PDB file of C-alpha atoms in Angstrom:
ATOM      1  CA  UNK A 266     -77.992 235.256 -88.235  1.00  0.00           C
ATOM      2  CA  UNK A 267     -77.138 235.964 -84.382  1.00  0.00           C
ATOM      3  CA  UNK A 268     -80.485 236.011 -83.635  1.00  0.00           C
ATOM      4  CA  UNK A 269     -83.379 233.207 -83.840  1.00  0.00           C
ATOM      5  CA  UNK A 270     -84.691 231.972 -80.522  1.00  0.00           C
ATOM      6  CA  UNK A 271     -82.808 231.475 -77.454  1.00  0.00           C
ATOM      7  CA  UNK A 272     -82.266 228.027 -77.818  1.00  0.00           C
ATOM      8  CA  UNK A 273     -80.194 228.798 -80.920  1.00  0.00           C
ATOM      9  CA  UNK A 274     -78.285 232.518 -79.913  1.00  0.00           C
ATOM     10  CA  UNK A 275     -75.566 231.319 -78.218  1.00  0.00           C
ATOM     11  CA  UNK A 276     -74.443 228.882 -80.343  1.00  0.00           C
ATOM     12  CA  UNK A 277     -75.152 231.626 -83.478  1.00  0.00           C
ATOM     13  CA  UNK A 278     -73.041 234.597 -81.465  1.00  0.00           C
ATOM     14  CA  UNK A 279     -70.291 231.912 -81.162  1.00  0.00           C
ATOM     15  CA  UNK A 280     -70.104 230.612 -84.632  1.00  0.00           C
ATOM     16  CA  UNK A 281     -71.656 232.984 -86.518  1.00  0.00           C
ATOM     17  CA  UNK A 282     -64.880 235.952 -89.762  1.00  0.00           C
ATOM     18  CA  UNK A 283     -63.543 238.010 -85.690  1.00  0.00           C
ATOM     19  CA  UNK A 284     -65.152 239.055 -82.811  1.00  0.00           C
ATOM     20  CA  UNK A 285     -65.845 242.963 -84.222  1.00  0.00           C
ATOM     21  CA  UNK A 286     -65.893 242.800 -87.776  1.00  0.00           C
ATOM     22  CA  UNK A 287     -62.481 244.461 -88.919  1.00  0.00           C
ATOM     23  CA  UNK A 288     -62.380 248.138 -90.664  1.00  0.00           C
ATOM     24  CA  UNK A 289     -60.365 250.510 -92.250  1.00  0.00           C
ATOM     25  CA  UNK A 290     -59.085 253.118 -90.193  1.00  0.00           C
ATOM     26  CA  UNK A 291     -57.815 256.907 -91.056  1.00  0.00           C
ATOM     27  CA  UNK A 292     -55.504 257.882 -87.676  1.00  0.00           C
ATOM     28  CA  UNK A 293     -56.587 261.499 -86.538  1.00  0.00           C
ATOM     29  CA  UNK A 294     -54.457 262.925 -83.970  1.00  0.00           C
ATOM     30  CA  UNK A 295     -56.895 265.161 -81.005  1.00  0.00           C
ATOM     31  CA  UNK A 296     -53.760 266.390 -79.196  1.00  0.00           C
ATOM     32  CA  UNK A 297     -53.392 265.334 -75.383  1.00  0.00           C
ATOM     33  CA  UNK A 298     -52.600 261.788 -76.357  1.00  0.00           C
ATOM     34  CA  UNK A 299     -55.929 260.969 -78.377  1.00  0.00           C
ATOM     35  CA  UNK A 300     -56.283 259.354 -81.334  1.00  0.00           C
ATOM     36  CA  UNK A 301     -59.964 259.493 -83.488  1.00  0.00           C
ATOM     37  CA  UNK A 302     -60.317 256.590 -86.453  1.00  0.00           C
ATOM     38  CA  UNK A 303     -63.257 256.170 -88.527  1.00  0.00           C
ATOM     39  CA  UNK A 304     -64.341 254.200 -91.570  1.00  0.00           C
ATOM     40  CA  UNK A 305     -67.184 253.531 -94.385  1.00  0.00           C
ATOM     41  CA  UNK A 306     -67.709 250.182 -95.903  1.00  0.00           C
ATOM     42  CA  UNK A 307     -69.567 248.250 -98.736  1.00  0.00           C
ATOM     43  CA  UNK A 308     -69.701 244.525 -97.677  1.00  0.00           C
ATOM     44  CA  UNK A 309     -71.241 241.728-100.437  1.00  0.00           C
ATOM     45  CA  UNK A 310     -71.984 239.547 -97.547  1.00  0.00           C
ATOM     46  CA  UNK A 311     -71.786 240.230 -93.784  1.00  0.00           C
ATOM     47  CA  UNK A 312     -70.280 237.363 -92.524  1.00  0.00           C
ATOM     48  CA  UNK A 313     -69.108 236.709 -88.798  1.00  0.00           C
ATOM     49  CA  UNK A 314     -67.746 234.148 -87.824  1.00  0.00           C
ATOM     50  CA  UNK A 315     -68.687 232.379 -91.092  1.00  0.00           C
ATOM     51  CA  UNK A 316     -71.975 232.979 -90.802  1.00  0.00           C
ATOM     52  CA  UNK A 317     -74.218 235.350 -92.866  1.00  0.00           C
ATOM     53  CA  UNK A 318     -75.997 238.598 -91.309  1.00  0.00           C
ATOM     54  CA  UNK A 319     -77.010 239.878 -94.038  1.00  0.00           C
ATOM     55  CA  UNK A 320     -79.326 236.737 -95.455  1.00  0.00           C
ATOM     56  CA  UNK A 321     -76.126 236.463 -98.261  1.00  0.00           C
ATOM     57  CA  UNK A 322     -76.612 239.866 -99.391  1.00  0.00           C
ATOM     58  CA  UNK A 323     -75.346 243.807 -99.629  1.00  0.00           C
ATOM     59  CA  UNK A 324     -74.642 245.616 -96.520  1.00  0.00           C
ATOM     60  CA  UNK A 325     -73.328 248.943 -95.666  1.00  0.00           C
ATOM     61  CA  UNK A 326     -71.321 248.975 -92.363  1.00  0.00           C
ATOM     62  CA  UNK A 327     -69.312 252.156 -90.701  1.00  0.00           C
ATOM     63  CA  UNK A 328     -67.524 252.802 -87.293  1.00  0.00           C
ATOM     64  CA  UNK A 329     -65.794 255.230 -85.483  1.00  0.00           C
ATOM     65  CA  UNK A 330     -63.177 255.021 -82.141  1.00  0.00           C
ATOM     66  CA  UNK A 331     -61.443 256.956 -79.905  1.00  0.00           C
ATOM     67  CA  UNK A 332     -58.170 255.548 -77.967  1.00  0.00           C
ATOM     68  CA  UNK A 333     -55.655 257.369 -75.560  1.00  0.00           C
ATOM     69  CA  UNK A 334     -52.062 256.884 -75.235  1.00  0.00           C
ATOM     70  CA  UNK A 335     -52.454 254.799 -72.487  1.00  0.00           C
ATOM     71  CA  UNK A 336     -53.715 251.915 -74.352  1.00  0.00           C
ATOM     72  CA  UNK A 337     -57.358 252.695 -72.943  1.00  0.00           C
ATOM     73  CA  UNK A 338     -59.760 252.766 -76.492  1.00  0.00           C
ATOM     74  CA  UNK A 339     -63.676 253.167 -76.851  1.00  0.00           C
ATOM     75  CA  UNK A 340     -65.638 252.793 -80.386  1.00  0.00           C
ATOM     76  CA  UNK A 341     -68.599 252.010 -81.950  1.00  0.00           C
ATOM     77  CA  UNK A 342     -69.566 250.068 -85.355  1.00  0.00           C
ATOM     78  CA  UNK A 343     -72.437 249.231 -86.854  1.00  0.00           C
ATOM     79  CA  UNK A 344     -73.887 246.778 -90.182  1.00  0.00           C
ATOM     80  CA  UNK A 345     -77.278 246.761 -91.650  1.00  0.00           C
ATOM     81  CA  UNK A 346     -78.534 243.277 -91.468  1.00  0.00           C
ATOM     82  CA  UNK A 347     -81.058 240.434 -92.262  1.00  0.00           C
ATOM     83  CA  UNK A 348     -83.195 240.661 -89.283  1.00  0.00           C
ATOM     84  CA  UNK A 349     -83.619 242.470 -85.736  1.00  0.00           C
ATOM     85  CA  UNK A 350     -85.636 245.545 -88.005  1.00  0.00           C
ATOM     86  CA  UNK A 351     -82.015 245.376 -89.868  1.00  0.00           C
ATOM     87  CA  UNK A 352     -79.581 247.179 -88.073  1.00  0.00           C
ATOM     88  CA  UNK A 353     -76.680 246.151 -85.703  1.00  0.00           C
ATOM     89  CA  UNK A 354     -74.939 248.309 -83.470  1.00  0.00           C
ATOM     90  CA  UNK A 355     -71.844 247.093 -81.513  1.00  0.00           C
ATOM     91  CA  UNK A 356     -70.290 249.355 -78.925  1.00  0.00           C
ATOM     92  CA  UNK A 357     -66.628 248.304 -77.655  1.00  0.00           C
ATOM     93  CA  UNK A 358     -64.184 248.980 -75.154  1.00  0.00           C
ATOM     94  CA  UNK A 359     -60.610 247.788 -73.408  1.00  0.00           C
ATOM     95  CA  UNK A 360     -57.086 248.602 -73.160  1.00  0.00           C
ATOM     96  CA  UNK A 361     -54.320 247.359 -75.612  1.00  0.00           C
ATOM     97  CA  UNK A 362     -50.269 247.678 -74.378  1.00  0.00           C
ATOM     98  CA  UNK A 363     -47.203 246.220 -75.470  1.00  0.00           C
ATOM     99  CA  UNK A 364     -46.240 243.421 -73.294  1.00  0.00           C
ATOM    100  CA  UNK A 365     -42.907 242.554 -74.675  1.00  0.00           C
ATOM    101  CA  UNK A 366     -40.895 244.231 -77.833  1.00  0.00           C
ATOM    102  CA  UNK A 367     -42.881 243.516 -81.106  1.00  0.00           C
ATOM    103  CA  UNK A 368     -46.341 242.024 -78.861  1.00  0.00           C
ATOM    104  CA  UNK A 369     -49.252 243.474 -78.208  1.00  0.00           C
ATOM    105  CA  UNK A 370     -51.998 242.341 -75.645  1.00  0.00           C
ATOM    106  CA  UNK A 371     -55.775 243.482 -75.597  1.00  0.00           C
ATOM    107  CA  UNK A 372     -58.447 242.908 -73.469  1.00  0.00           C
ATOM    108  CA  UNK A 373     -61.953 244.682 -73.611  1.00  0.00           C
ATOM    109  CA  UNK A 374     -65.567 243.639 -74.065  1.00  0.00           C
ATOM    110  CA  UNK A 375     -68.050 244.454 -77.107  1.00  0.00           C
ATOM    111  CA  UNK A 376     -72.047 245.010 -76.047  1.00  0.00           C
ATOM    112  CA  UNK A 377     -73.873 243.828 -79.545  1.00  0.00           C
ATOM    113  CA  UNK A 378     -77.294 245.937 -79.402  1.00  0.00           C
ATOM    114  CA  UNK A 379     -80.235 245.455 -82.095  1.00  0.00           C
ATOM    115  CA  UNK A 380     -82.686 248.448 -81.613  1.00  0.00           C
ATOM    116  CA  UNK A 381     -86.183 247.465 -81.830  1.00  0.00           C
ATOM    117  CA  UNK A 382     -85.696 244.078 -80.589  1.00  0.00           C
ATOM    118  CA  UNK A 383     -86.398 243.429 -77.066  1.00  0.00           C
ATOM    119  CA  UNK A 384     -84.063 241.091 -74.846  1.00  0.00           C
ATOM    120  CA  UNK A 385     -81.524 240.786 -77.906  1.00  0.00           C
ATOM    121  CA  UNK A 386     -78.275 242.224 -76.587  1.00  0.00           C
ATOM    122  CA  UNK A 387     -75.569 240.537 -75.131  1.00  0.00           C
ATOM    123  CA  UNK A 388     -71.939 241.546 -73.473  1.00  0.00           C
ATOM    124  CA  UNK A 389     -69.014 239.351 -74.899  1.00  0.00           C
ATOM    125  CA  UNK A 390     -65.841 239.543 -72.814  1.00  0.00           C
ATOM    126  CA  UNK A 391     -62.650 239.105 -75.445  1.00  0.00           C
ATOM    127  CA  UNK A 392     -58.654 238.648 -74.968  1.00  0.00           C
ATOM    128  CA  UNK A 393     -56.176 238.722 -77.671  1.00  0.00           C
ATOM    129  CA  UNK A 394     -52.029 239.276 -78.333  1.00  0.00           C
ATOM    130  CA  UNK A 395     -50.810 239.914 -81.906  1.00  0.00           C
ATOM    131  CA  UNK A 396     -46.912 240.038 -83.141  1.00  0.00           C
ATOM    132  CA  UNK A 397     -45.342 239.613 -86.343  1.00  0.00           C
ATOM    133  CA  UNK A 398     -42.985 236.484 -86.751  1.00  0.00           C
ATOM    134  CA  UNK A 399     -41.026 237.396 -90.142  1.00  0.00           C
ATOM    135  CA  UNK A 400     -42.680 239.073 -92.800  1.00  0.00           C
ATOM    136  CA  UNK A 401     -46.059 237.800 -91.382  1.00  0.00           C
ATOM    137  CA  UNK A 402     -48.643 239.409 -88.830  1.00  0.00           C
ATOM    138  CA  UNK A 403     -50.126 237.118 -86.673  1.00  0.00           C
ATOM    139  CA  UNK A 404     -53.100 237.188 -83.908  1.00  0.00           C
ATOM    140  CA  UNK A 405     -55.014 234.749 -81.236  1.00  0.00           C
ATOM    141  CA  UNK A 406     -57.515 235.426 -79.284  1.00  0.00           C
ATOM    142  CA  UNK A 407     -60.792 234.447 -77.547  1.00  0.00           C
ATOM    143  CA  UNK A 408     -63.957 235.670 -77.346  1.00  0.00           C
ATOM    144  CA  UNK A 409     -66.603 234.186 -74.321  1.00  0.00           C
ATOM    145  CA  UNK A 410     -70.091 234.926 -73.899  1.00  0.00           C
ATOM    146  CA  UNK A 411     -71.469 233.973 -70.293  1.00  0.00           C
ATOM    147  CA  UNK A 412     -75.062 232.525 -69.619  1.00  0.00           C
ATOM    148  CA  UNK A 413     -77.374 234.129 -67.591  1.00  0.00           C
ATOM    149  CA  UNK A 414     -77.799 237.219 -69.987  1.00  0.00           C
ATOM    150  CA  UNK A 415     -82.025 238.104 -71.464  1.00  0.00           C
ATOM    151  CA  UNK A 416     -80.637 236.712 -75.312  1.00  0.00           C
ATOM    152  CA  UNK A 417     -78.948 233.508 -74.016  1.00  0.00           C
ATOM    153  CA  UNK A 418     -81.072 232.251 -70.986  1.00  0.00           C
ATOM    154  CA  UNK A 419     -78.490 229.392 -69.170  1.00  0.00           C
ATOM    155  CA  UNK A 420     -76.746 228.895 -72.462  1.00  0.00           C
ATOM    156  CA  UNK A 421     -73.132 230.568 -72.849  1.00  0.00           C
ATOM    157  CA  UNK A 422     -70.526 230.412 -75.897  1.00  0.00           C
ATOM    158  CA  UNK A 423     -66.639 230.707 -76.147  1.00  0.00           C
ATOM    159  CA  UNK A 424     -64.930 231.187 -80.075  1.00  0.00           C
ATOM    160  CA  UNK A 425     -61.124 230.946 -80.084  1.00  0.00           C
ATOM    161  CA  UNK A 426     -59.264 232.366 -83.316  1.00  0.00           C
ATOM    162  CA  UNK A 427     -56.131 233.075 -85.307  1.00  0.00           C
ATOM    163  CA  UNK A 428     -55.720 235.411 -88.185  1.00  0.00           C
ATOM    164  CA  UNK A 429     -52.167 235.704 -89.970  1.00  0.00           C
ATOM    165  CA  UNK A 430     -51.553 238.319 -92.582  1.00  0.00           C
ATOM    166  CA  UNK A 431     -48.565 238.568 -95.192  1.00  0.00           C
ATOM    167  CA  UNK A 432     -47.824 241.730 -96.690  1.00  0.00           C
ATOM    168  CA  UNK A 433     -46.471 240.976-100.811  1.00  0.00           C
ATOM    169  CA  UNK A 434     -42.894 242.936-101.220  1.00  0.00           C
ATOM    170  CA  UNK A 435     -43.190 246.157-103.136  1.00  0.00           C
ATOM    171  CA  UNK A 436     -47.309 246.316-103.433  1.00  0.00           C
ATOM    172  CA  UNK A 437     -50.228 247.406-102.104  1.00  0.00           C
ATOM    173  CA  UNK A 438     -50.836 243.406-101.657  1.00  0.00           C
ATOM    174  CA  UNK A 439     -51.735 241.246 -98.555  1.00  0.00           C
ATOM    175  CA  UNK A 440     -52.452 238.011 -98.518  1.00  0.00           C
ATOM    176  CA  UNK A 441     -54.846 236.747 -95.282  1.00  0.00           C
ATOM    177  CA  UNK A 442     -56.354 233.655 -93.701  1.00  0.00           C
ATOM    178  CA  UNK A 443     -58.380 233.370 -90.610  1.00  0.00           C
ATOM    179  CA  UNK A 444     -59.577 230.263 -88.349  1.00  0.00           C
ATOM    180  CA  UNK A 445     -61.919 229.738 -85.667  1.00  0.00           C
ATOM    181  CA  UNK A 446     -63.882 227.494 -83.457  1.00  0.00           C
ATOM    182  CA  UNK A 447     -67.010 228.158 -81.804  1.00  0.00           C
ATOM    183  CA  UNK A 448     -68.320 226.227 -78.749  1.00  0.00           C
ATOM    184  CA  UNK A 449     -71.584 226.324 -77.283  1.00  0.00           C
ATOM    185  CA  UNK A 450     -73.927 225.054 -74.588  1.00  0.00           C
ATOM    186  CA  UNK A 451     -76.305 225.083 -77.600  1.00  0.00           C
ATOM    187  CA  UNK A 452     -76.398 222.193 -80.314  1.00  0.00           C
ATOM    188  CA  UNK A 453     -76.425 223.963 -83.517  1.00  0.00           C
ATOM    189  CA  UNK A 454     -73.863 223.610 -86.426  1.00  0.00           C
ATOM    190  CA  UNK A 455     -72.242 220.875 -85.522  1.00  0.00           C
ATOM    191  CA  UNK A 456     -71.588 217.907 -83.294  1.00  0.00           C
ATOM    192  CA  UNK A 457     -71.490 218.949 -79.939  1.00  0.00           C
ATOM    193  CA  UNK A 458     -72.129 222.630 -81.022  1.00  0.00           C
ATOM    194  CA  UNK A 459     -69.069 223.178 -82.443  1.00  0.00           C
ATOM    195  CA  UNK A 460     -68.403 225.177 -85.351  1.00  0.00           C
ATOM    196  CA  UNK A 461     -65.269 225.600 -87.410  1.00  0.00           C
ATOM    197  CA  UNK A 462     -64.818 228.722 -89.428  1.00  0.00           C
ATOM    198  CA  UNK A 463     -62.100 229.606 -91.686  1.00  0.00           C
ATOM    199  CA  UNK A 464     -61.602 232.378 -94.605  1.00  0.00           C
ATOM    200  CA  UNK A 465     -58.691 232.832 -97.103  1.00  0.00           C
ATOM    201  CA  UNK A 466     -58.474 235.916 -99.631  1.00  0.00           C
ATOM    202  CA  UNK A 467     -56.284 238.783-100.481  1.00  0.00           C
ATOM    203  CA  UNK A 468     -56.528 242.597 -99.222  1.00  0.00           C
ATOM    204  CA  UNK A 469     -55.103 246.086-100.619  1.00  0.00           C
ATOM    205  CA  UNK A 470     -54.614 249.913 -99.632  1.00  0.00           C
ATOM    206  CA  UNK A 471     -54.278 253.072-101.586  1.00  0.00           C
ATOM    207  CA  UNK A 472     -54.211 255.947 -99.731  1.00  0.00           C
ATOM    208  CA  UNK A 473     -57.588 255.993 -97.959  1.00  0.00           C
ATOM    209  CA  UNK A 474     -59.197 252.939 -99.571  1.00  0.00           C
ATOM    210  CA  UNK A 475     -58.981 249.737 -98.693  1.00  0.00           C
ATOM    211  CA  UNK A 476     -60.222 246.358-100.665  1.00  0.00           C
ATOM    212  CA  UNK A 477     -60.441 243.180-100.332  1.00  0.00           C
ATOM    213  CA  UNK A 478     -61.781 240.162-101.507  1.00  0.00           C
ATOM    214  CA  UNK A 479     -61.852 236.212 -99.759  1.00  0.00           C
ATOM    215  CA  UNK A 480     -63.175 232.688 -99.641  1.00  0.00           C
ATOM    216  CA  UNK A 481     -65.281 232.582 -95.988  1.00  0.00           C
ATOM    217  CA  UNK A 482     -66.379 229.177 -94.991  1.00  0.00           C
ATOM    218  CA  UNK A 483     -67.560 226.869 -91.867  1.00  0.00           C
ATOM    219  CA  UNK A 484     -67.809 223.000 -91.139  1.00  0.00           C
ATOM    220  CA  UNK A 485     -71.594 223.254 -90.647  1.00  0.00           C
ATOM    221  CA  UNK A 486     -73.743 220.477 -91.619  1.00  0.00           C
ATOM    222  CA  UNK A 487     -74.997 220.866 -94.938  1.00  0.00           C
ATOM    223  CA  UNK A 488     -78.285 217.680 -94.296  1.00  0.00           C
ATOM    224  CA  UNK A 489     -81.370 219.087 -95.064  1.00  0.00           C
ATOM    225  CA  UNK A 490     -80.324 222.333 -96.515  1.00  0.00           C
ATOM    226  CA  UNK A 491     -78.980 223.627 -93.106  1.00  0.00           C
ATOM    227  CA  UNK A 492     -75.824 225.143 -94.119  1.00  0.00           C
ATOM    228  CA  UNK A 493     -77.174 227.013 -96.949  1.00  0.00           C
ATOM    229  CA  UNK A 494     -80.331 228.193 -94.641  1.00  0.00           C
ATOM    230  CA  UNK A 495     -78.072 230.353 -92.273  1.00  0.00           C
ATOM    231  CA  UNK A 496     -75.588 230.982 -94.498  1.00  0.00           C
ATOM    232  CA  UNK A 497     -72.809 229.250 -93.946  1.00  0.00           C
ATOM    233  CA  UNK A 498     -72.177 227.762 -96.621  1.00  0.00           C
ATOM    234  CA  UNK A 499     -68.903 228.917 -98.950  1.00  0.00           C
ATOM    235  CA  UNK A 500     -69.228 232.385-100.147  1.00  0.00           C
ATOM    236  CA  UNK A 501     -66.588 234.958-101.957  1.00  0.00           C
ATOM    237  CA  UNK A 502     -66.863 238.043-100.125  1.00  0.00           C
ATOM    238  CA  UNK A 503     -65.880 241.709-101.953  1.00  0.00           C
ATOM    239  CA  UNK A 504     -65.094 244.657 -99.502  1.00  0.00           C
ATOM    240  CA  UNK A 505     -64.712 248.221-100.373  1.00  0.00           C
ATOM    241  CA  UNK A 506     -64.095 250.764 -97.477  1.00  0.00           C
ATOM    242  CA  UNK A 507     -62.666 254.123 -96.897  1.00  0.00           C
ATOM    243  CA  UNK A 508     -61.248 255.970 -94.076  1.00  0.00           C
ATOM    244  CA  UNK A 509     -61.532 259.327 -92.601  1.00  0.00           C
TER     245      UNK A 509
END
């Protein structure tokens, strides 16, 4: 969970499979350059960043966003959860333009709010570029969360990731993996507080549906029942979302 005390947060917000969870999206066009997308989804585990939110079980998540032609975008999402009173609510914005043919650069911040829990927010700065090298998309970026904010006290937390995608010739079939490592001022996970997440699994589309299904995992200690305690140990995780 991203919460526990503040000892633990930063190190939890850091480590805890992207910096937003990812989520089907139905284009709408609002004429004068805007663009609506939206989404529903069934989750079997919310994981982020390895790391269960939903104490290893169900959750429903959903999201909507608005973006402009020029690259400027604004959205919101939200997951129940296994603690705060059980609901997260992440609201997001940045500005995404090509920088060079075939690469795209983002930069934005995400505000994670959990309503009914006092001095439990926290702002998260993030930078990415994605491209496609061949048949495959790829996608790096970094996500830092300063100290001095109610949730973290001094502590602070940077995660650094890469997600590559390969769409299977004549199907509805992708195939996906994802890495990252989490640092934080905060010892929990591993030595240091560092974390290493990773995920592996297979995705596919049919008109406004989207499924997929993957192996999420972390290098957390497992002594003591640890891993297993915050969820991150190895889980297959089922997703079923549609778009509007």
């Amino acid at each position: 969970m991203k919460i526990l005390s503040r000892a633990c947060f930063g190190m939890l917000l850091a480590a805890s499979a992207m910096s937003t969870p990812a989520f089907a999206q139905e284009e709408e066009d609002a004429g004068d350059g805007i663009t609506i997308t939206g989404s529903a989804t069934v989750v079997s585990d919310y994981r982020f960043r390895g790391f269960s939110q939903s104490n290893e079980e169900a959750a429903i998540q959903g999201g909507f966003g608005i973006s402009h032609d020029s690259g400027l975008y604004v959205g919101t999402w939200g997951s129940s959860i296994g603690f705060a009173d059980g609901t997260e609510i992440d609201v997001f914005g940045g500005y995404s333009t090509e920088v060079v043919p075939g690469l795209t650069a983002d930069i934005g911040a995400t505000l994670y709010l959990y309503p009914g829990t006092s001095n439990s927010s926290i702002v998260e700065p993030y930078f990415s570029v994605k491209g496609a090298l061949g048949p495959a998309s790829l996608k790096a970026g970094v996500a830092w969360a300063p100290g001095g904010q109610d949730s973290l006290g001094d502590d602070s937390a940077v995660y650094f990731y890469t997600d590559a995608g390969v769409a299977i010739p004549s199907t509805p079939f992708s195939l996906n993996g994802h890495i990252g490592y989490a640092k934080s001022d905060s010892f929990l996970g591993g030595a240091d507080g560092e974390v290493i997440d990773y995920s592996i699994g297979v995705s596919a589309s049919y008109k406004m549906l989207t499924g997929s299904v993957a192996y999420v995992n972390t290098d957390a200690p497992k002594a003591l029942g640890y891993k297993e305690s915050v969820g991150a140990d190895g889980a297959v995780v089922f997703t079923l979302g549609v778009s509007f």
